[in-house]
mmCIF file of C-alpha atoms in Angstrom:
data_model
loop_
_atom_site.group_PDB
_atom_site.id
_atom_site.type_symbol
_atom_site.label_atom_id
_atom_site.label_comp_id
_atom_site.label_asym_id
_atom_site.label_seq_id
_atom_site.Cartn_x
_atom_site.Cartn_y
_atom_site.Cartn_z
ATOM 1 C CA MET A 1 -80.495 -75.234 -7.396
ATOM 2 C CA LEU A 2 -77.702 -73.407 -9.225
ATOM 3 C CA TYR A 3 -79.773 -73.018 -12.260
ATOM 4 C CA TRP A 4 -82.710 -71.500 -10.281
ATOM 5 C CA LYS A 5 -80.301 -69.129 -8.946
ATOM 6 C CA ILE A 6 -79.037 -68.107 -12.276
ATOM 7 C CA PHE A 7 -82.810 -67.800 -13.291
ATOM 8 C CA LEU A 8 -83.563 -65.545 -10.426
ATOM 9 C CA ALA A 9 -80.473 -63.439 -10.555
ATOM 10 C CA PHE A 10 -81.429 -62.347 -14.268
ATOM 11 C CA PHE A 11 -85.171 -62.585 -14.132
ATOM 12 C CA ILE A 12 -85.742 -60.216 -11.073
ATOM 13 C CA PRO A 13 -83.620 -57.448 -12.764
ATOM 14 C CA GLY A 14 -85.432 -58.132 -15.916
ATOM 15 C CA VAL A 15 -88.759 -57.478 -14.185
ATOM 16 C CA LEU A 16 -87.580 -54.430 -12.199
ATOM 17 C CA GLY A 17 -85.211 -52.962 -14.733
ATOM 18 C CA TYR A 18 -87.782 -50.507 -16.130
ATOM 19 C CA GLY A 19 -86.084 -48.460 -18.908
ATOM 20 C CA GLY A 20 -84.036 -51.115 -20.709
ATOM 21 C CA GLY A 21 -80.625 -52.779 -20.225
ATOM 22 C CA PRO A 22 -78.731 -49.905 -18.762
ATOM 23 C CA ALA A 23 -81.482 -49.651 -16.127
ATOM 24 C CA SER A 24 -80.977 -53.305 -15.063
ATOM 25 C CA ILE A 25 -77.215 -53.268 -14.754
ATOM 26 C CA PRO A 26 -77.153 -52.062 -11.096
ATOM 27 C CA LEU A 27 -79.757 -54.721 -10.439
ATOM 28 C CA VAL A 28 -77.630 -57.460 -12.115
ATOM 29 C CA GLU A 29 -74.625 -56.211 -10.186
ATOM 30 C CA ASN A 30 -76.477 -56.600 -7.083
ATOM 31 C CA GLU A 31 -77.550 -59.988 -7.696
ATOM 32 C CA VAL A 32 -74.332 -61.484 -8.885
ATOM 33 C CA VAL A 33 -71.917 -59.321 -6.601
ATOM 34 C CA SER A 34 -73.955 -58.841 -3.324
ATOM 35 C CA ARG A 35 -76.602 -61.674 -3.294
ATOM 36 C CA TYR A 36 -74.774 -64.627 -4.931
ATOM 37 C CA GLY A 37 -71.117 -63.822 -4.560
ATOM 38 C CA TRP A 38 -70.295 -64.998 -8.096
ATOM 39 C CA MET A 39 -68.014 -62.070 -8.739
ATOM 40 C CA ASN A 40 -66.520 -59.009 -7.043
ATOM 41 C CA VAL A 41 -66.947 -55.486 -8.106
ATOM 42 C CA GLN A 42 -63.769 -55.521 -10.150
ATOM 43 C CA GLU A 43 -64.744 -58.740 -12.135
ATOM 44 C CA PHE A 44 -68.212 -57.264 -12.702
ATOM 45 C CA SER A 45 -66.793 -54.055 -14.026
ATOM 46 C CA GLU A 46 -64.574 -55.945 -16.419
ATOM 47 C CA VAL A 47 -67.393 -58.058 -17.718
ATOM 48 C CA LEU A 48 -69.494 -54.856 -18.260
ATOM 49 C CA ALA A 49 -66.911 -53.183 -20.012
ATOM 50 C CA LEU A 50 -66.326 -56.048 -22.399
ATOM 51 C CA ALA A 51 -70.158 -56.435 -22.703
ATOM 52 C CA ASN A 52 -70.359 -52.828 -23.756
ATOM 53 C CA ALA A 53 -67.584 -53.171 -26.404
ATOM 54 C CA LEU A 54 -69.587 -55.860 -28.115
ATOM 55 C CA PRO A 55 -72.783 -55.293 -30.271
ATOM 56 C CA GLY A 56 -76.142 -56.374 -28.772
ATOM 57 C CA PRO A 57 -78.214 -55.725 -25.747
ATOM 58 C CA ILE A 58 -76.267 -55.371 -22.612
ATOM 59 C CA ALA A 59 -78.316 -57.466 -20.270
ATOM 60 C CA THR A 60 -78.316 -60.582 -22.422
ATOM 61 C CA LYS A 61 -74.569 -60.461 -22.912
ATOM 62 C CA LEU A 62 -74.129 -60.124 -19.225
ATOM 63 C CA ALA A 63 -76.433 -63.046 -18.478
ATOM 64 C CA GLY A 64 -74.907 -65.296 -21.205
ATOM 65 C CA TYR A 65 -71.408 -64.842 -19.979
ATOM 66 C CA ILE A 66 -72.176 -64.807 -16.260
ATOM 67 C CA GLY A 67 -74.612 -67.738 -16.589
ATOM 68 C CA TYR A 68 -71.862 -69.729 -18.601
ATOM 69 C CA GLU A 69 -69.310 -68.907 -15.979
ATOM 70 C CA GLN A 70 -71.487 -70.313 -13.251
ATOM 71 C CA GLY A 71 -73.355 -73.235 -15.005
ATOM 72 C CA GLY A 72 -71.745 -73.785 -18.377
ATOM 73 C CA ILE A 73 -73.758 -73.723 -21.631
ATOM 74 C CA LEU A 74 -77.038 -74.570 -19.736
ATOM 75 C CA GLY A 75 -76.329 -71.803 -17.256
ATOM 76 C CA ALA A 76 -75.874 -69.314 -20.250
ATOM 77 C CA ALA A 77 -79.056 -70.428 -21.809
ATOM 78 C CA VAL A 78 -80.958 -70.169 -18.447
ATOM 79 C CA GLY A 79 -79.438 -66.793 -17.872
ATOM 80 C CA VAL A 80 -80.419 -65.438 -21.433
ATOM 81 C CA PHE A 81 -83.975 -66.823 -21.025
ATOM 82 C CA ALA A 82 -84.459 -65.338 -17.599
ATOM 83 C CA THR A 83 -83.319 -61.892 -19.028
ATOM 84 C CA VAL A 84 -85.661 -61.892 -21.935
ATOM 85 C CA ALA A 85 -88.554 -63.670 -20.298
ATOM 86 C CA PRO A 86 -90.014 -60.720 -18.457
ATOM 87 C CA SER A 87 -90.157 -58.559 -21.664
ATOM 88 C CA LEU A 88 -91.647 -61.641 -23.438
ATOM 89 C CA ILE A 89 -94.290 -61.942 -20.888
ATOM 90 C CA ILE A 90 -95.037 -58.258 -20.742
ATOM 91 C CA MET A 91 -95.127 -58.015 -24.532
ATOM 92 C CA VAL A 92 -97.604 -61.045 -24.840
ATOM 93 C CA PHE A 93 -100.009 -59.946 -22.004
ATOM 94 C CA LEU A 94 -99.702 -56.267 -21.214
ATOM 95 C CA LEU A 95 -98.421 -54.393 -24.231
ATOM 96 C CA GLY A 96 -101.982 -54.039 -25.622
ATOM 97 C CA LEU A 97 -103.143 -52.587 -22.414
ATOM 98 C CA LEU A 98 -100.214 -50.213 -21.941
ATOM 99 C CA TYR A 99 -100.525 -49.172 -25.608
ATOM 100 C CA LYS A 100 -104.096 -48.369 -25.093
ATOM 101 C CA TYR A 101 -103.366 -45.938 -22.274
ATOM 102 C CA LYS A 102 -99.991 -44.651 -23.411
ATOM 103 C CA ASP A 103 -101.307 -41.073 -23.620
ATOM 104 C CA SER A 104 -102.712 -41.129 -20.225
ATOM 105 C CA PRO A 105 -101.322 -38.396 -18.048
ATOM 106 C CA LYS A 106 -100.955 -41.248 -15.307
ATOM 107 C CA VAL A 107 -98.837 -43.428 -17.351
ATOM 108 C CA GLN A 108 -96.612 -40.540 -18.578
ATOM 109 C CA ARG A 109 -96.229 -39.333 -15.021
ATOM 110 C CA MET A 110 -95.330 -42.941 -13.893
ATOM 111 C CA THR A 111 -92.591 -43.096 -16.491
ATOM 112 C CA LEU A 112 -91.252 -39.559 -15.274
ATOM 113 C CA TYR A 113 -91.318 -40.696 -11.768
ATOM 114 C CA VAL A 114 -89.117 -43.863 -12.464
ATOM 115 C CA ARG A 115 -86.308 -41.976 -14.063
ATOM 116 C CA PRO A 116 -84.743 -40.436 -10.922
ATOM 117 C CA ALA A 117 -84.679 -43.883 -9.303
ATOM 118 C CA ILE A 118 -82.886 -45.141 -12.458
ATOM 119 C CA ALA A 119 -80.373 -42.249 -12.240
ATOM 120 C CA ILE A 120 -79.698 -43.029 -8.595
ATOM 121 C CA LEU A 121 -78.998 -46.548 -9.293
ATOM 122 C CA LEU A 122 -76.655 -45.852 -12.230
ATOM 123 C CA GLY A 123 -74.920 -43.075 -10.123
ATOM 124 C CA LEU A 124 -74.411 -45.697 -7.222
ATOM 125 C CA ILE A 125 -72.864 -48.253 -9.566
ATOM 126 C CA ALA A 126 -70.486 -45.446 -11.212
ATOM 127 C CA TYR A 127 -69.391 -44.639 -7.610
ATOM 128 C CA ARG A 128 -68.555 -48.200 -6.800
ATOM 129 C CA PHE A 129 -66.725 -48.508 -10.083
ATOM 130 C CA PHE A 130 -64.886 -45.227 -9.318
ATOM 131 C CA ALA A 131 -64.029 -46.528 -5.800
ATOM 132 C CA GLU A 132 -62.802 -49.863 -7.070
ATOM 133 C CA SER A 133 -60.790 -48.230 -9.910
ATOM 134 C CA GLN A 134 -59.127 -45.792 -7.502
ATOM 135 C CA ALA A 135 -58.144 -48.724 -5.104
ATOM 136 C CA GLN A 136 -56.650 -50.736 -7.977
ATOM 137 C CA ILE A 137 -54.995 -48.308 -10.186
ATOM 138 C CA GLY A 138 -54.863 -45.056 -8.001
ATOM 139 C CA TRP A 139 -56.209 -41.460 -8.545
ATOM 140 C CA ILE A 140 -53.925 -40.455 -11.305
ATOM 141 C CA GLN A 141 -54.718 -43.098 -13.608
ATOM 142 C CA MET A 142 -58.314 -43.305 -12.747
ATOM 143 C CA LEU A 143 -58.771 -39.528 -13.282
ATOM 144 C CA LEU A 144 -56.694 -39.635 -16.580
ATOM 145 C CA ILE A 145 -58.872 -42.380 -18.154
ATOM 146 C CA ALA A 146 -62.172 -40.941 -16.741
ATOM 147 C CA GLY A 147 -61.209 -37.431 -18.126
ATOM 148 C CA SER A 148 -59.952 -38.763 -21.433
ATOM 149 C CA SER A 149 -63.265 -40.766 -21.755
ATOM 150 C CA TYR A 150 -65.339 -37.786 -21.009
ATOM 151 C CA LEU A 151 -63.605 -35.748 -23.643
ATOM 152 C CA LEU A 152 -63.730 -38.435 -26.310
ATOM 153 C CA ILE A 153 -67.316 -39.238 -25.717
ATOM 154 C CA GLU A 154 -68.826 -35.738 -25.047
ATOM 155 C CA ARG A 155 -66.591 -33.347 -26.958
ATOM 156 C CA MET A 156 -65.199 -35.426 -29.817
ATOM 157 C CA LYS A 157 -68.275 -37.571 -30.247
ATOM 158 C CA VAL A 158 -66.211 -40.865 -30.346
ATOM 159 C CA HIS A 159 -68.548 -43.836 -30.127
ATOM 160 C CA PRO A 160 -68.551 -45.292 -26.471
ATOM 161 C CA ALA A 161 -67.490 -48.769 -27.702
ATOM 162 C CA PHE A 162 -64.244 -47.279 -29.290
ATOM 163 C CA VAL A 163 -63.612 -45.309 -25.831
ATOM 164 C CA ILE A 164 -63.869 -48.707 -24.145
ATOM 165 C CA LEU A 165 -61.657 -50.375 -26.570
ATOM 166 C CA ILE A 166 -59.041 -47.763 -26.139
ATOM 167 C CA SER A 167 -59.338 -48.064 -22.406
ATOM 168 C CA LEU A 168 -58.880 -51.741 -22.584
ATOM 169 C CA VAL A 169 -55.784 -51.478 -24.730
ATOM 170 C CA TYR A 170 -54.347 -48.694 -22.416
ATOM 171 C CA GLY A 171 -54.993 -50.947 -19.433
ATOM 172 C CA GLY A 172 -53.494 -53.937 -21.194
ATOM 173 C CA LEU A 173 -50.212 -51.993 -22.097
ATOM 174 C CA PHE A 174 -49.634 -49.744 -19.201
ATOM 175 C CA LEU A 175 -51.580 -50.970 -16.165
ATOM 176 C CA GLY A 176 -51.376 -54.810 -16.595
#
């Protein structure tokens, strides 16, 4: 039963997470935090930060780690397989069909209509992370880290992985 839950926790976001790994993050968070209660928001945000700092697709890293935490090596394998299974199925059966109609105005509109929903989902998860951070470290630290991250990424063009690493070191030294 545990492995079936791990499979569903990552298969459903894999099916519904149209737009890639970042689009599936709020869905994964919903499954592992709200539905199954395997983590709280703080733990999920820490795993997400670490996963972002490492190379590779975010969804598989989350699935591997969370699956391992819940069910050991088999849980990690089930989680990673559940994450890639929807894409594998779609690639095998539907990619030819989609590629045939990729220039269709309906297909292009469908893609445009999905983007606002993804933006809202990412905004909601960002709001939850801000609220949790404010509760844990206070407004001043949260605004300092958020403002510094914005300046480093947007103004100074520092790669986000380095910003996450800097934040981890800062948190370990000054907030731990």
